[in-house]
C-alpha cells in the first residue's frame, strides 16, 4: 500500500472480522498500522476470529471476542472494549478506527407483502441497524477525548440506495444504517465518516443471496454474476477501500462505491 492511512497509535475495531470482507479489512488495515496500535476483532465464531488474529502483524496487540452483536447490550459492548484495553487509557491512542462491517442478508425469499412478522423485522434490525448504532455510541463515549482523531466506516451496499425485488429486509436495513451514519457525520464534523459500498463480492453472503433470492429475475442476475466470475474478490474491494481512504476525496458521511471514480 502506498502511504499510511492511519498513523500514530491506533485503536482499530472491526466487526464481522471472522470471514469475508471484514476479515480482509482487518488484515489489510492492520498491516499498515504503527507500533503500539491495538486491534479488536468481533464476531460470533471464535475459531475463525482466532484465524484472522493469527494473520495480523506480530508487532500489534490483537484481541478478539466472540459476541452475538444482535443481542449484546451497550454495557456488554462497553465491557468488551474496556477489557481489550487492559489497563490502557483510551487517551493513550492517537486515533480510533471503527469498521462497522458485520451484517446478514436475512430472508430474501419473500416479496414485501409477505414481510408481515414483527419478530422477523425486529431480529433483522437488531443486528443490522440497532447494533452498529449502539456500538458506535458506546465507542464514542469511551474514546470521547477530543485529542483522539476518530474515523468511522460503515460497510454499506448498493442495496441501500437501489431497490431489489425480494431483498426487502436487507435493502431497508442498509438504507437505515447508512442514514444513521450520515446523521452522525452531520453532528460530528470533526469525525471522518465513510459509507463504503464494496460492490458484489464473492463471500458467503453473495452465495446466500444467489441461492435463496425469491425473485427469479434477481436470482438470474446474481447466478450469472457468480457463474461468469464477475463478482469481486475481497482483495479487490479492500484494495479500492484503502485507496478511497488514502485519497480522501469524499465528504464525511458520503456513500462511496467500489465502482466510483476516485
Ligand atoms: P459474510 O457473511 O462473509 O460475513 C458476515 C460477517 O458478519 C461474519 O464475520 C459474521 O461472523 C458476522 N456476523 C453475522 N452475524 C453476526 C452476529 N449476530 N454477531 C456478530 N457478528 C455477526 O459477508 P460479507 O463479508 O459479504 O459481508 C460483510 C459486509 O459487507 C456486510 O455488512 C454486507 O452487508 C456488506 N456487503 C457485502 C456485499 C457482498 O457482495 N458480499 C455487497 C455489499 C455489501 P460470525 O458468523 O462469526 O458471527
PDB file of N, CA and C and ligand atoms in Angstrom, residues 15-25 42-49 52 65-72 100-105 123-124 126-128 131 154-159 170 174 177 196-209 222 225 231-232 234 237 257, ligand 1:
ATOM      1  N   UNK A  15     -15.911  -5.207  13.169  1.00  0.00           N
ATOM      2  CA  UNK A  15     -16.976  -6.179  13.453  1.00  0.00           C
ATOM      3  C   UNK A  15     -17.122  -7.107  12.241  1.00  0.00           C
ATOM      4  N   UNK A  16     -17.496  -8.346  12.531  1.00  0.00           N
ATOM      5  CA  UNK A  16     -17.632  -9.316  11.436  1.00  0.00           C
ATOM      6  C   UNK A  16     -16.274  -9.634  10.837  1.00  0.00           C
ATOM      7  N   UNK A  17     -15.268  -9.787  11.725  1.00  0.00           N
ATOM      8  CA  UNK A  17     -13.888  -9.996  11.259  1.00  0.00           C
ATOM      9  C   UNK A  17     -13.545 -11.479  11.126  1.00  0.00           C
ATOM     10  N   UNK A  18     -14.536 -12.359  11.268  1.00  0.00           N
ATOM     11  CA  UNK A  18     -14.241 -13.793  11.241  1.00  0.00           C
ATOM     12  C   UNK A  18     -14.123 -14.345   9.825  1.00  0.00           C
ATOM     13  N   UNK A  19     -14.622 -13.626   8.840  1.00  0.00           N
ATOM     14  CA  UNK A  19     -14.575 -14.121   7.452  1.00  0.00           C
ATOM     15  C   UNK A  19     -14.888 -12.981   6.487  1.00  0.00           C
ATOM     16  N   UNK A  20     -14.834 -13.292   5.204  1.00  0.00           N
ATOM     17  CA  UNK A  20     -15.308 -12.374   4.171  1.00  0.00           C
ATOM     18  C   UNK A  20     -14.601 -11.025   4.156  1.00  0.00           C
ATOM     19  N   UNK A  21     -15.379  -9.988   3.886  1.00  0.00           N
ATOM     20  CA  UNK A  21     -14.830  -8.638   3.716  1.00  0.00           C
ATOM     21  C   UNK A  21     -14.192  -8.138   5.017  1.00  0.00           C
ATOM     22  N   UNK A  22     -14.838  -8.413   6.143  1.00  0.00           N
ATOM     23  CA  UNK A  22     -14.327  -7.931   7.430  1.00  0.00           C
ATOM     24  C   UNK A  22     -12.966  -8.522   7.759  1.00  0.00           C
ATOM     25  N   UNK A  23     -12.803  -9.804   7.452  1.00  0.00           N
ATOM     26  CA  UNK A  23     -11.511 -10.446   7.712  1.00  0.00           C
ATOM     27  C   UNK A  23     -10.413  -9.781   6.873  1.00  0.00           C
ATOM     28  N   UNK A  24     -10.716  -9.530   5.614  1.00  0.00           N
ATOM     29  CA  UNK A  24      -9.719  -8.912   4.720  1.00  0.00           C
ATOM     30  C   UNK A  24      -9.423  -7.472   5.138  1.00  0.00           C
ATOM     31  N   UNK A  25     -10.448  -6.739   5.551  1.00  0.00           N
ATOM     32  CA  UNK A  25     -10.209  -5.363   6.022  1.00  0.00           C
ATOM     33  C   UNK A  25      -9.285  -5.386   7.238  1.00  0.00           C
ATOM     34  N   UNK A  42     -14.358  -8.538  16.343  1.00  0.00           N
ATOM     35  CA  UNK A  42     -15.612  -9.067  16.906  1.00  0.00           C
ATOM     36  C   UNK A  42     -16.388  -9.871  15.859  1.00  0.00           C
ATOM     37  N   UNK A  43     -17.013 -10.931  16.312  1.00  0.00           N
ATOM     38  CA  UNK A  43     -17.947 -11.763  15.525  1.00  0.00           C
ATOM     39  C   UNK A  43     -18.359 -12.879  16.474  1.00  0.00           C
ATOM     40  N   UNK A  44     -19.180 -13.825  15.999  1.00  0.00           N
ATOM     41  CA  UNK A  44     -19.583 -14.920  16.898  1.00  0.00           C
ATOM     42  C   UNK A  44     -18.566 -16.066  16.900  1.00  0.00           C
ATOM     43  N   UNK A  45     -18.006 -16.381  15.741  1.00  0.00           N
ATOM     44  CA  UNK A  45     -17.182 -17.586  15.601  1.00  0.00           C
ATOM     45  C   UNK A  45     -15.752 -17.371  16.112  1.00  0.00           C
ATOM     46  N   UNK A  46     -15.500 -17.861  17.337  1.00  0.00           N
ATOM     47  CA  UNK A  46     -14.200 -17.602  17.984  1.00  0.00           C
ATOM     48  C   UNK A  46     -13.043 -18.260  17.232  1.00  0.00           C
ATOM     49  N   UNK A  47     -13.279 -19.473  16.704  1.00  0.00           N
ATOM     50  CA  UNK A  47     -12.216 -20.175  15.967  1.00  0.00           C
ATOM     51  C   UNK A  47     -11.748 -19.354  14.778  1.00  0.00           C
ATOM     52  N   UNK A  48     -12.736 -18.838  14.043  1.00  0.00           N
ATOM     53  CA  UNK A  48     -12.384 -18.071  12.841  1.00  0.00           C
ATOM     54  C   UNK A  48     -11.790 -16.710  13.201  1.00  0.00           C
ATOM     55  N   UNK A  49     -12.220 -16.152  14.320  1.00  0.00           N
ATOM     56  CA  UNK A  49     -11.609 -14.884  14.771  1.00  0.00           C
ATOM     57  C   UNK A  49     -10.138 -15.111  15.102  1.00  0.00           C
ATOM     58  N   UNK A  52      -8.177 -15.185  11.981  1.00  0.00           N
ATOM     59  CA  UNK A  52      -7.904 -13.820  11.500  1.00  0.00           C
ATOM     60  C   UNK A  52      -6.790 -13.198  12.329  1.00  0.00           C
ATOM     61  N   UNK A  65     -12.986 -11.206  20.389  1.00  0.00           N
ATOM     62  CA  UNK A  65     -14.027 -11.581  21.347  1.00  0.00           C
ATOM     63  C   UNK A  65     -15.221 -12.126  20.571  1.00  0.00           C
ATOM     64  N   UNK A  66     -15.681 -13.297  20.998  1.00  0.00           N
ATOM     65  CA  UNK A  66     -16.880 -13.862  20.399  1.00  0.00           C
ATOM     66  C   UNK A  66     -18.105 -13.187  21.007  1.00  0.00           C
ATOM     67  N   UNK A  67     -18.912 -12.576  20.173  1.00  0.00           N
ATOM     68  CA  UNK A  67     -20.105 -11.884  20.673  1.00  0.00           C
ATOM     69  C   UNK A  67     -21.188 -11.915  19.597  1.00  0.00           C
ATOM     70  N   UNK A  68     -22.405 -12.192  20.027  1.00  0.00           N
ATOM     71  CA  UNK A  68     -23.536 -12.094  19.102  1.00  0.00           C
ATOM     72  C   UNK A  68     -24.023 -10.652  19.144  1.00  0.00           C
ATOM     73  N   UNK A  69     -23.690  -9.908  18.115  1.00  0.00           N
ATOM     74  CA  UNK A  69     -23.993  -8.467  18.121  1.00  0.00           C
ATOM     75  C   UNK A  69     -25.493  -8.186  18.039  1.00  0.00           C
ATOM     76  N   UNK A  70     -26.296  -9.189  17.685  1.00  0.00           N
ATOM     77  CA  UNK A  70     -27.738  -8.935  17.602  1.00  0.00           C
ATOM     78  C   UNK A  70     -28.383  -8.885  18.989  1.00  0.00           C
ATOM     79  N   UNK A  71     -27.674  -9.376  19.994  1.00  0.00           N
ATOM     80  CA  UNK A  71     -28.255  -9.367  21.348  1.00  0.00           C
ATOM     81  C   UNK A  71     -27.418  -8.603  22.378  1.00  0.00           C
ATOM     82  N   UNK A  72     -26.152  -8.318  22.058  1.00  0.00           N
ATOM     83  CA  UNK A  72     -25.273  -7.658  23.047  1.00  0.00           C
ATOM     84  C   UNK A  72     -25.789  -6.250  23.350  1.00  0.00           C
ATOM     85  N   UNK A 100     -17.690  -0.774  10.956  1.00  0.00           N
ATOM     86  CA  UNK A 100     -18.980  -1.434  11.181  1.00  0.00           C
ATOM     87  C   UNK A 100     -19.278  -2.285   9.946  1.00  0.00           C
ATOM     88  N   UNK A 101     -18.831  -3.540  10.008  1.00  0.00           N
ATOM     89  CA  UNK A 101     -18.923  -4.415   8.831  1.00  0.00           C
ATOM     90  C   UNK A 101     -19.905  -5.567   9.020  1.00  0.00           C
ATOM     91  N   UNK A 102     -20.055  -6.073  10.262  1.00  0.00           N
ATOM     92  CA  UNK A 102     -20.898  -7.258  10.486  1.00  0.00           C
ATOM     93  C   UNK A 102     -22.300  -7.025   9.941  1.00  0.00           C
ATOM     94  N   UNK A 103     -22.860  -8.083   9.396  1.00  0.00           N
ATOM     95  CA  UNK A 103     -24.224  -7.956   8.890  1.00  0.00           C
ATOM     96  C   UNK A 103     -24.707  -9.286   8.352  1.00  0.00           C
ATOM     97  N   UNK A 104     -25.996  -9.333   8.086  1.00  0.00           N
ATOM     98  CA  UNK A 104     -26.578 -10.531   7.476  1.00  0.00           C
ATOM     99  C   UNK A 104     -27.568 -10.069   6.423  1.00  0.00           C
ATOM    100  N   UNK A 105     -27.889 -10.985   5.527  1.00  0.00           N
ATOM    101  CA  UNK A 105     -28.791 -10.601   4.440  1.00  0.00           C
ATOM    102  C   UNK A 105     -30.255 -10.863   4.798  1.00  0.00           C
ATOM    103  N   UNK A 123     -35.706  -8.840  14.662  1.00  0.00           N
ATOM    104  CA  UNK A 123     -34.467  -9.611  14.744  1.00  0.00           C
ATOM    105  C   UNK A 123     -33.492  -9.108  13.672  1.00  0.00           C
ATOM    106  N   UNK A 124     -34.020  -8.861  12.488  1.00  0.00           N
ATOM    107  CA  UNK A 124     -33.156  -8.389  11.410  1.00  0.00           C
ATOM    108  C   UNK A 124     -32.544  -7.021  11.751  1.00  0.00           C
ATOM    109  N   UNK A 126     -32.227  -5.671  14.712  1.00  0.00           N
ATOM    110  CA  UNK A 126     -31.347  -5.729  15.897  1.00  0.00           C
ATOM    111  C   UNK A 126     -29.887  -5.829  15.467  1.00  0.00           C
ATOM    112  N   UNK A 127     -29.590  -6.748  14.563  1.00  0.00           N
ATOM    113  CA  UNK A 127     -28.198  -6.946  14.140  1.00  0.00           C
ATOM    114  C   UNK A 127     -27.739  -5.861  13.163  1.00  0.00           C
ATOM    115  N   UNK A 128     -28.573  -5.568  12.195  1.00  0.00           N
ATOM    116  CA  UNK A 128     -28.090  -4.797  11.045  1.00  0.00           C
ATOM    117  C   UNK A 128     -28.232  -3.285  11.168  1.00  0.00           C
ATOM    118  N   UNK A 131     -27.622  -2.574  16.288  1.00  0.00           N
ATOM    119  CA  UNK A 131     -26.333  -2.932  16.890  1.00  0.00           C
ATOM    120  C   UNK A 131     -25.189  -1.988  16.470  1.00  0.00           C
ATOM    121  N   UNK A 154     -18.752   2.682   7.830  1.00  0.00           N
ATOM    122  CA  UNK A 154     -19.878   1.759   7.751  1.00  0.00           C
ATOM    123  C   UNK A 154     -19.790   1.026   6.420  1.00  0.00           C
ATOM    124  N   UNK A 155     -19.831  -0.300   6.454  1.00  0.00           N
ATOM    125  CA  UNK A 155     -19.859  -1.053   5.203  1.00  0.00           C
ATOM    126  C   UNK A 155     -21.322  -1.131   4.763  1.00  0.00           C
ATOM    127  N   UNK A 156     -21.589  -0.404   3.689  1.00  0.00           N
ATOM    128  CA  UNK A 156     -22.954  -0.272   3.201  1.00  0.00           C
ATOM    129  C   UNK A 156     -23.103  -1.110   1.926  1.00  0.00           C
ATOM    130  N   UNK A 157     -24.079  -0.784   1.098  1.00  0.00           N
ATOM    131  CA  UNK A 157     -24.319  -1.599  -0.104  1.00  0.00           C
ATOM    132  C   UNK A 157     -25.076  -0.786  -1.140  1.00  0.00           C
ATOM    133  N   UNK A 158     -24.941  -1.199  -2.385  1.00  0.00           N
ATOM    134  CA  UNK A 158     -25.780  -0.639  -3.448  1.00  0.00           C
ATOM    135  C   UNK A 158     -27.258  -0.850  -3.084  1.00  0.00           C
ATOM    136  N   UNK A 159     -27.523  -1.957  -2.360  1.00  0.00           N
ATOM    137  CA  UNK A 159     -28.901  -2.268  -1.945  1.00  0.00           C
ATOM    138  C   UNK A 159     -29.472  -1.213  -0.988  1.00  0.00           C
ATOM    139  N   UNK A 170     -32.891  -6.572   3.741  1.00  0.00           N
ATOM    140  CA  UNK A 170     -31.506  -6.107   3.538  1.00  0.00           C
ATOM    141  C   UNK A 170     -31.481  -4.682   2.968  1.00  0.00           C
ATOM    142  N   UNK A 174     -29.949  -1.632   5.113  1.00  0.00           N
ATOM    143  CA  UNK A 174     -28.758  -0.904   4.660  1.00  0.00           C
ATOM    144  C   UNK A 174     -29.059   0.591   4.517  1.00  0.00           C
ATOM    145  N   UNK A 177     -29.282   2.081   8.101  1.00  0.00           N
ATOM    146  CA  UNK A 177     -27.943   2.083   8.723  1.00  0.00           C
ATOM    147  C   UNK A 177     -27.068   3.189   8.112  1.00  0.00           C
ATOM    148  N   UNK A 196     -18.863   2.967   2.912  1.00  0.00           N
ATOM    149  CA  UNK A 196     -18.210   2.318   1.759  1.00  0.00           C
ATOM    150  C   UNK A 196     -19.057   1.150   1.258  1.00  0.00           C
ATOM    151  N   UNK A 197     -19.375   1.206  -0.033  1.00  0.00           N
ATOM    152  CA  UNK A 197     -20.164   0.167  -0.672  1.00  0.00           C
ATOM    153  C   UNK A 197     -19.214  -0.715  -1.487  1.00  0.00           C
ATOM    154  N   UNK A 198     -19.020  -1.977  -1.066  1.00  0.00           N
ATOM    155  CA  UNK A 198     -17.902  -2.771  -1.622  1.00  0.00           C
ATOM    156  C   UNK A 198     -18.130  -3.401  -2.980  1.00  0.00           C
ATOM    157  N   UNK A 199     -19.312  -3.186  -3.609  1.00  0.00           N
ATOM    158  CA  UNK A 199     -19.606  -3.895  -4.858  1.00  0.00           C
ATOM    159  C   UNK A 199     -19.983  -5.335  -4.542  1.00  0.00           C
ATOM    160  N   UNK A 200     -20.345  -6.125  -5.569  1.00  0.00           N
ATOM    161  CA  UNK A 200     -20.677  -7.533  -5.320  1.00  0.00           C
ATOM    162  C   UNK A 200     -19.399  -8.329  -5.073  1.00  0.00           C
ATOM    163  N   UNK A 201     -19.297  -8.952  -3.905  1.00  0.00           N
ATOM    164  CA  UNK A 201     -18.049  -9.615  -3.522  1.00  0.00           C
ATOM    165  C   UNK A 201     -18.318 -11.086  -3.236  1.00  0.00           C
ATOM    166  N   UNK A 202     -17.452 -11.943  -3.746  1.00  0.00           N
ATOM    167  CA  UNK A 202     -17.643 -13.393  -3.605  1.00  0.00           C
ATOM    168  C   UNK A 202     -17.399 -13.829  -2.148  1.00  0.00           C
ATOM    169  N   UNK A 203     -18.462 -13.850  -1.378  1.00  0.00           N
ATOM    170  CA  UNK A 203     -18.406 -14.279   0.032  1.00  0.00           C
ATOM    171  C   UNK A 203     -19.631 -15.167   0.297  1.00  0.00           C
ATOM    172  N   UNK A 204     -19.737 -15.656   1.537  1.00  0.00           N
ATOM    173  CA  UNK A 204     -20.918 -16.463   1.901  1.00  0.00           C
ATOM    174  C   UNK A 204     -22.211 -15.686   1.667  1.00  0.00           C
ATOM    175  N   UNK A 205     -22.140 -14.365   1.923  1.00  0.00           N
ATOM    176  CA  UNK A 205     -23.364 -13.571   1.781  1.00  0.00           C
ATOM    177  C   UNK A 205     -23.855 -13.562   0.330  1.00  0.00           C
ATOM    178  N   UNK A 206     -22.935 -13.413  -0.596  1.00  0.00           N
ATOM    179  CA  UNK A 206     -23.325 -13.385  -2.007  1.00  0.00           C
ATOM    180  C   UNK A 206     -23.907 -14.741  -2.413  1.00  0.00           C
ATOM    181  N   UNK A 207     -23.305 -15.818  -1.905  1.00  0.00           N
ATOM    182  CA  UNK A 207     -23.813 -17.159  -2.211  1.00  0.00           C
ATOM    183  C   UNK A 207     -25.230 -17.329  -1.659  1.00  0.00           C
ATOM    184  N   UNK A 208     -25.461 -16.801  -0.447  1.00  0.00           N
ATOM    185  CA  UNK A 208     -26.794 -16.911   0.168  1.00  0.00           C
ATOM    186  C   UNK A 208     -27.831 -16.187  -0.676  1.00  0.00           C
ATOM    187  N   UNK A 209     -27.496 -14.979  -1.124  1.00  0.00           N
ATOM    188  CA  UNK A 209     -28.462 -14.229  -1.943  1.00  0.00           C
ATOM    189  C   UNK A 209     -28.732 -14.999  -3.230  1.00  0.00           C
ATOM    190  N   UNK A 222     -27.873 -12.587 -10.162  1.00  0.00           N
ATOM    191  CA  UNK A 222     -26.823 -12.984  -9.206  1.00  0.00           C
ATOM    192  C   UNK A 222     -26.133 -14.276  -9.646  1.00  0.00           C
ATOM    193  N   UNK A 225     -23.752 -13.609 -12.464  1.00  0.00           N
ATOM    194  CA  UNK A 225     -22.577 -12.892 -11.969  1.00  0.00           C
ATOM    195  C   UNK A 225     -21.575 -13.880 -11.362  1.00  0.00           C
ATOM    196  N   UNK A 231     -18.149 -11.225 -10.041  1.00  0.00           N
ATOM    197  CA  UNK A 231     -18.146 -10.683  -8.672  1.00  0.00           C
ATOM    198  C   UNK A 231     -16.695 -10.420  -8.287  1.00  0.00           C
ATOM    199  N   UNK A 232     -16.505  -9.483  -7.369  1.00  0.00           N
ATOM    200  CA  UNK A 232     -15.152  -9.091  -6.959  1.00  0.00           C
ATOM    201  C   UNK A 232     -14.593 -10.053  -5.921  1.00  0.00           C
ATOM    202  N   UNK A 234     -12.405 -10.356  -2.269  1.00  0.00           N
ATOM    203  CA  UNK A 234     -12.236  -9.473  -1.101  1.00  0.00           C
ATOM    204  C   UNK A 234     -10.966  -8.636  -1.266  1.00  0.00           C
ATOM    205  N   UNK A 237     -11.862  -5.494  -3.522  1.00  0.00           N
ATOM    206  CA  UNK A 237     -12.665  -4.424  -2.908  1.00  0.00           C
ATOM    207  C   UNK A 237     -11.927  -3.752  -1.753  1.00  0.00           C
ATOM    208  N   UNK A 257     -18.852   4.085  -3.645  1.00  0.00           N
ATOM    209  CA  UNK A 257     -18.964   2.729  -4.160  1.00  0.00           C
ATOM    210  C   UNK A 257     -17.642   2.267  -4.788  1.00  0.00           C
TER     211      UNK A 257
HETATM  212  P1  LIG B   1     -20.141 -12.756   5.332  1.00  0.00           P
HETATM  213  O1  LIG B   1     -21.433 -13.432   5.524  1.00  0.00           O
HETATM  214  O2  LIG B   1     -18.997 -13.495   4.737  1.00  0.00           O
HETATM  215  O3  LIG B   1     -19.629 -12.136   6.730  1.00  0.00           O
HETATM  216  C1  LIG B   1     -20.509 -11.554   7.653  1.00  0.00           C
HETATM  217  C2  LIG B   1     -19.753 -11.272   8.933  1.00  0.00           C
HETATM  218  O4  LIG B   1     -20.679 -10.752   9.893  1.00  0.00           O
HETATM  219  C3  LIG B   1     -19.122 -12.513   9.522  1.00  0.00           C
HETATM  220  O5  LIG B   1     -17.848 -12.232  10.040  1.00  0.00           O
HETATM  221  C4  LIG B   1     -20.077 -12.882  10.643  1.00  0.00           C
HETATM  222  O6  LIG B   1     -19.381 -13.535  11.686  1.00  0.00           O
HETATM  223  C5  LIG B   1     -20.578 -11.509  11.091  1.00  0.00           C
HETATM  224  N1  LIG B   1     -21.862 -11.627  11.768  1.00  0.00           N
HETATM  225  C6  LIG B   1     -23.026 -12.079  11.244  1.00  0.00           C
HETATM  226  N2  LIG B   1     -23.976 -12.155  12.190  1.00  0.00           N
HETATM  227  C7  LIG B   1     -23.391 -11.735  13.353  1.00  0.00           C
HETATM  228  C8  LIG B   1     -23.848 -11.603  14.684  1.00  0.00           C
HETATM  229  N3  LIG B   1     -25.113 -11.913  15.039  1.00  0.00           N
HETATM  230  N4  LIG B   1     -22.991 -11.153  15.617  1.00  0.00           N
HETATM  231  C9  LIG B   1     -21.704 -10.850  15.295  1.00  0.00           C
HETATM  232  N5  LIG B   1     -21.221 -10.952  14.053  1.00  0.00           N
HETATM  233  C10 LIG B   1     -22.050 -11.389  13.086  1.00  0.00           C
HETATM  234  O7  LIG B   1     -20.500 -11.466   4.483  1.00  0.00           O
HETATM  235  P2  LIG B   1     -19.639 -10.360   3.727  1.00  0.00           P
HETATM  236  O8  LIG B   1     -18.215 -10.403   4.122  1.00  0.00           O
HETATM  237  O9  LIG B   1     -20.023 -10.430   2.313  1.00  0.00           O
HETATM  238  O10 LIG B   1     -20.336  -9.047   4.332  1.00  0.00           O
HETATM  239  C11 LIG B   1     -19.670  -8.091   5.135  1.00  0.00           C
HETATM  240  C12 LIG B   1     -20.397  -6.759   4.986  1.00  0.00           C
HETATM  241  O11 LIG B   1     -20.325  -6.343   3.626  1.00  0.00           O
HETATM  242  C13 LIG B   1     -21.881  -6.823   5.344  1.00  0.00           C
HETATM  243  O12 LIG B   1     -22.253  -5.645   6.046  1.00  0.00           O
HETATM  244  C14 LIG B   1     -22.551  -6.852   3.969  1.00  0.00           C
HETATM  245  O13 LIG B   1     -23.851  -6.335   4.002  1.00  0.00           O
HETATM  246  C15 LIG B   1     -21.617  -5.963   3.180  1.00  0.00           C
HETATM  247  N6  LIG B   1     -21.734  -6.140   1.722  1.00  0.00           N
HETATM  248  C16 LIG B   1     -21.414  -7.338   1.141  1.00  0.00           C
HETATM  249  C17 LIG B   1     -21.534  -7.490  -0.227  1.00  0.00           C
HETATM  250  C18 LIG B   1     -21.178  -8.757  -0.927  1.00  0.00           C
HETATM  251  O14 LIG B   1     -21.414  -8.843  -2.151  1.00  0.00           O
HETATM  252  N7  LIG B   1     -20.597  -9.736  -0.276  1.00  0.00           N
HETATM  253  C19 LIG B   1     -22.029  -6.400  -1.086  1.00  0.00           C
HETATM  254  C20 LIG B   1     -22.340  -5.184  -0.365  1.00  0.00           C
HETATM  255  C21 LIG B   1     -22.186  -5.085   0.997  1.00  0.00           C
HETATM  256  P3  LIG B   1     -19.938 -14.767  12.577  1.00  0.00           P
HETATM  257  O15 LIG B   1     -20.770 -15.625  11.689  1.00  0.00           O
HETATM  258  O16 LIG B   1     -18.669 -15.399  13.062  1.00  0.00           O
HETATM  259  O17 LIG B   1     -20.708 -14.128  13.673  1.00  0.00           O
END
